[in-house]
mmCIF file of C-alpha atoms in Angstrom:
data_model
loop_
_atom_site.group_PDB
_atom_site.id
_atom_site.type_symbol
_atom_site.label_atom_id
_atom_site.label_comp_id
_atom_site.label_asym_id
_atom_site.label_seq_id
_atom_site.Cartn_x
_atom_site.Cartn_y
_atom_site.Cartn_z
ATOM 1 C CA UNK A 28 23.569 -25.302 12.238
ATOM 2 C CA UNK A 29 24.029 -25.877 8.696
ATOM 3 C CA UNK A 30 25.853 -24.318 5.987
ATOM 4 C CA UNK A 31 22.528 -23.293 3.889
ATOM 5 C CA UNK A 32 20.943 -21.792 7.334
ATOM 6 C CA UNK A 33 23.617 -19.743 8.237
ATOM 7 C CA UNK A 34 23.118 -17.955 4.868
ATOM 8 C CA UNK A 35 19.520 -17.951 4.854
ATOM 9 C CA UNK A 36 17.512 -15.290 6.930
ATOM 10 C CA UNK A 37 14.126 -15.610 8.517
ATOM 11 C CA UNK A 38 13.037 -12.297 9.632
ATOM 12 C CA UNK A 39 10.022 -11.470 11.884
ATOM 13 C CA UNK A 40 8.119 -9.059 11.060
ATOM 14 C CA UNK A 41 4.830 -7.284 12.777
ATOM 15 C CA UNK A 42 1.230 -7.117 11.837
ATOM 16 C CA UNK A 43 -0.884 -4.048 12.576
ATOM 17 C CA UNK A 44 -4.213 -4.385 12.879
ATOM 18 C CA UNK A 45 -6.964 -2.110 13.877
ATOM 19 C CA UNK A 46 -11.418 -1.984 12.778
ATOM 20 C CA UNK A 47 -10.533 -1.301 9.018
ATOM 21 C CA UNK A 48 -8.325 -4.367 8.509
ATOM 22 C CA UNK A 49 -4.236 -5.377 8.550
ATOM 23 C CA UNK A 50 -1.230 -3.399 7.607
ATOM 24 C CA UNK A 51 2.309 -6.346 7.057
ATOM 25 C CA UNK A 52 5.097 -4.116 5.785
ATOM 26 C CA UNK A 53 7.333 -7.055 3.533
ATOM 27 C CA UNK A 54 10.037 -4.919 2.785
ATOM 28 C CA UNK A 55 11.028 -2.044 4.888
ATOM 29 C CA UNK A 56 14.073 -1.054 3.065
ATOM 30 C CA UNK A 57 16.548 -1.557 6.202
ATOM 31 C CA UNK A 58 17.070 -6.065 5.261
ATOM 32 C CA UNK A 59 20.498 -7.046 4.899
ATOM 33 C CA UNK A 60 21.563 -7.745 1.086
ATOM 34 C CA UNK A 61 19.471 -5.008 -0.080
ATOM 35 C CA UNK A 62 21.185 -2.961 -3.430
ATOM 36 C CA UNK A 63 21.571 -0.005 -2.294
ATOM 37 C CA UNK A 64 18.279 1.958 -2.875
ATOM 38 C CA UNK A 65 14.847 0.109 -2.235
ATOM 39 C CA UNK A 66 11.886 1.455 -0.754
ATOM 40 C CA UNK A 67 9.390 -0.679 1.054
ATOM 41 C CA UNK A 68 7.006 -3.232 0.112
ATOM 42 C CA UNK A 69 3.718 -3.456 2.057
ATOM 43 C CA UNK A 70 0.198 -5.775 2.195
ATOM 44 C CA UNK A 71 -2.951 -4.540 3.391
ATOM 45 C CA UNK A 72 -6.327 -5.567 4.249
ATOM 46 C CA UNK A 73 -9.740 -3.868 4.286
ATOM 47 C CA UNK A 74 -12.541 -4.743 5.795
ATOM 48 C CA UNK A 75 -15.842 -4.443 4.290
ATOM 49 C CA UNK A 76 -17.169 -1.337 4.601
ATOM 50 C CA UNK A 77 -14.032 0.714 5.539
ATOM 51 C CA UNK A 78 -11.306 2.516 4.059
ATOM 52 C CA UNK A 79 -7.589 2.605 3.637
ATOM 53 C CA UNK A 80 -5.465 5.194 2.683
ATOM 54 C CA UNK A 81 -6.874 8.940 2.612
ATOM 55 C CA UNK A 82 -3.657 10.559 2.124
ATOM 56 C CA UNK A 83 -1.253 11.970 -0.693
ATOM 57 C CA UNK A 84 2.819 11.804 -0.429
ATOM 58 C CA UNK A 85 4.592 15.157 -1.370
ATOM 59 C CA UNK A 86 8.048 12.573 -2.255
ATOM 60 C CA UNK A 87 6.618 8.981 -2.608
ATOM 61 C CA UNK A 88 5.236 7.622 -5.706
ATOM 62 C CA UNK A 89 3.508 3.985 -5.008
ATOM 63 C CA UNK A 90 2.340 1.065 -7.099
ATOM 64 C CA UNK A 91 -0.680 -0.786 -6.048
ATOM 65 C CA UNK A 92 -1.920 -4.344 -6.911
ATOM 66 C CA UNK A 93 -5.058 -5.136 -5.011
ATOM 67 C CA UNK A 94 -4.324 -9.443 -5.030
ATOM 68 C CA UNK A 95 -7.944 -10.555 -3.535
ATOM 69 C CA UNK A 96 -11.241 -8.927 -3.320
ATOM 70 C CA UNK A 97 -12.524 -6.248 -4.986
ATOM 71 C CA UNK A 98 -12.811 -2.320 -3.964
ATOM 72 C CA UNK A 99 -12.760 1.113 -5.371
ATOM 73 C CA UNK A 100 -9.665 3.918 -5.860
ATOM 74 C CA UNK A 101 -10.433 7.653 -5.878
ATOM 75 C CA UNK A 102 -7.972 10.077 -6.650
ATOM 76 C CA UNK A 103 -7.375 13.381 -6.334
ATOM 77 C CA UNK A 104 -4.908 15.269 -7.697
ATOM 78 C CA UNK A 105 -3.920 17.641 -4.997
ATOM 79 C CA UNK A 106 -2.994 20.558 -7.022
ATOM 80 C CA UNK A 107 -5.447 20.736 -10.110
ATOM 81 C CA UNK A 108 -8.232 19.568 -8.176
ATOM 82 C CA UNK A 109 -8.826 16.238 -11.122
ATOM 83 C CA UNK A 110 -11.012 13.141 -9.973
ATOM 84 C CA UNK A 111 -10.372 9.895 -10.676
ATOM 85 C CA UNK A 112 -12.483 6.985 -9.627
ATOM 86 C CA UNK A 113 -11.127 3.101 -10.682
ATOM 87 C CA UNK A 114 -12.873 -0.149 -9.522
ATOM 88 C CA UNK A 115 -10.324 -2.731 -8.888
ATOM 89 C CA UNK A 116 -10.794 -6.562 -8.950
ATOM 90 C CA UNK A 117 -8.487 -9.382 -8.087
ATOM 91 C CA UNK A 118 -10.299 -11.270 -11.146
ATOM 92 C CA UNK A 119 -8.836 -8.692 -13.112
ATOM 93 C CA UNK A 120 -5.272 -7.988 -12.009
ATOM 94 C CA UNK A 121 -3.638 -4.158 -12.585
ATOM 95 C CA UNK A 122 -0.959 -2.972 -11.157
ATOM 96 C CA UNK A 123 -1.676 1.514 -10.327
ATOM 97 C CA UNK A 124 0.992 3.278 -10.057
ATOM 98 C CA UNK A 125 -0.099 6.914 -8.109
ATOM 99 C CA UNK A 126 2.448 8.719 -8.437
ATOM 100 C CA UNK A 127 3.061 11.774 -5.662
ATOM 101 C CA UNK A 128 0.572 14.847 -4.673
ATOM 102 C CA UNK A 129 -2.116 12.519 -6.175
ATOM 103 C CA UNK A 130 -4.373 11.840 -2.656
ATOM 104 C CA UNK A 131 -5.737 8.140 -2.895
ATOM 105 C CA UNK A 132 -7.923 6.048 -0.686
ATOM 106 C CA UNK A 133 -9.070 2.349 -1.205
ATOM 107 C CA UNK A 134 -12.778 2.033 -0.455
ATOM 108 C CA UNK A 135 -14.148 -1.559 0.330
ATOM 109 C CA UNK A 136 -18.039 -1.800 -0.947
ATOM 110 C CA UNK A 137 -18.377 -5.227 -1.146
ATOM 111 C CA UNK A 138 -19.310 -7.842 1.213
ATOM 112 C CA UNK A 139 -15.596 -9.306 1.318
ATOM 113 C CA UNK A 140 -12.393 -7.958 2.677
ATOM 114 C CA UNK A 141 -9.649 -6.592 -0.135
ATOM 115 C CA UNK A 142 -6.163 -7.723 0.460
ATOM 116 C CA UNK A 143 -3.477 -4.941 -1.290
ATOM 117 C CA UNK A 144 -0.049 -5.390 -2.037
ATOM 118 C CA UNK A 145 2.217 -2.191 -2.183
ATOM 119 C CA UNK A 146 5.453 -0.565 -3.189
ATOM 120 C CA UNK A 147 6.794 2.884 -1.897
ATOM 121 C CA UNK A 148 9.961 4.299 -3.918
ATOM 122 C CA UNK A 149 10.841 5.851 -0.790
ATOM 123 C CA UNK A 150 11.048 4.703 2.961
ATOM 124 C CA UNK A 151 8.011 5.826 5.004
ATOM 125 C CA UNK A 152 8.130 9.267 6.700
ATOM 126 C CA UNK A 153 5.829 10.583 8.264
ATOM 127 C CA UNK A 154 6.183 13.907 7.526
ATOM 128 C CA UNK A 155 5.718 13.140 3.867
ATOM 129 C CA UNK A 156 2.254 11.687 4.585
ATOM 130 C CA UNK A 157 -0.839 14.095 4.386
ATOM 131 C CA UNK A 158 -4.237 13.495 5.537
ATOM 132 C CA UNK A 159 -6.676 13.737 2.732
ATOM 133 C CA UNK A 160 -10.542 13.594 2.773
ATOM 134 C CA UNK A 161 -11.883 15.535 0.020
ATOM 135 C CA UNK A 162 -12.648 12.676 -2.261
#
């Protein structure tokens, strides 16, 4: 083994996938080196015609960059009841950030699959994740 390959990590890492697409967390917050506060760091894939998302965080705040494809955001605001809807394209790159008690789902309309890159200030819980339909 080599001096540059004892200091270099390769770490495996899981794919979820179910009918609406992928889930790959990248960053899960627990990698050695880390400073010492990072939340997680996630990609996602939709398939066409389905839906990611449909929840809110009562803690998290997340930044969103969809990086191929193209699909819609709604948001809700879970206390005042506001509506928000944005079209996202990967021809047009924005970064969202959502912050918390805003409820957001990613809905795929086209006739291609969306692949989302993600960042969570905070490590996932599950008790800070709340279904959400009312879009």
């Amino acid at each position: 083994m080599t001096l540059l390959s004892k200091k270099v990590k390769v770490i495996p890492r899981k794919i979820i996938k179910d009918s609406r697409g992928w889930f790959l967390k990248v960053i899960d917050g627990f990698e050695e080196n880390l400073p010492k506060y990072t939340g997680e760091v996630y990609i996602t894939s939709g398939i066409k015609g389905e839906s990611k998302g449909g929840h809110y965080h009562v803690q998290a705040n997340e930044w969103f960059t969809l990086i191929e494809g193209k699909c819609q955001l709604k948001l809700v605001d879970v206390k005042s009841g506001e509506k928000l809807l944005i079209n996202l394209s990967s021809e047009i790159p924005e970064t969202i950030f959502v912050p918390n008690n805003v409820a957001h789902i990613f809905v795929n309309k086209s006739d291609n699959n969306f692949i989302l890159l993600a960042y969570s200030d905070q490590l996932f819980d599950p008790v800070d994740t709340i279904a959400y339909m009312e879009f």
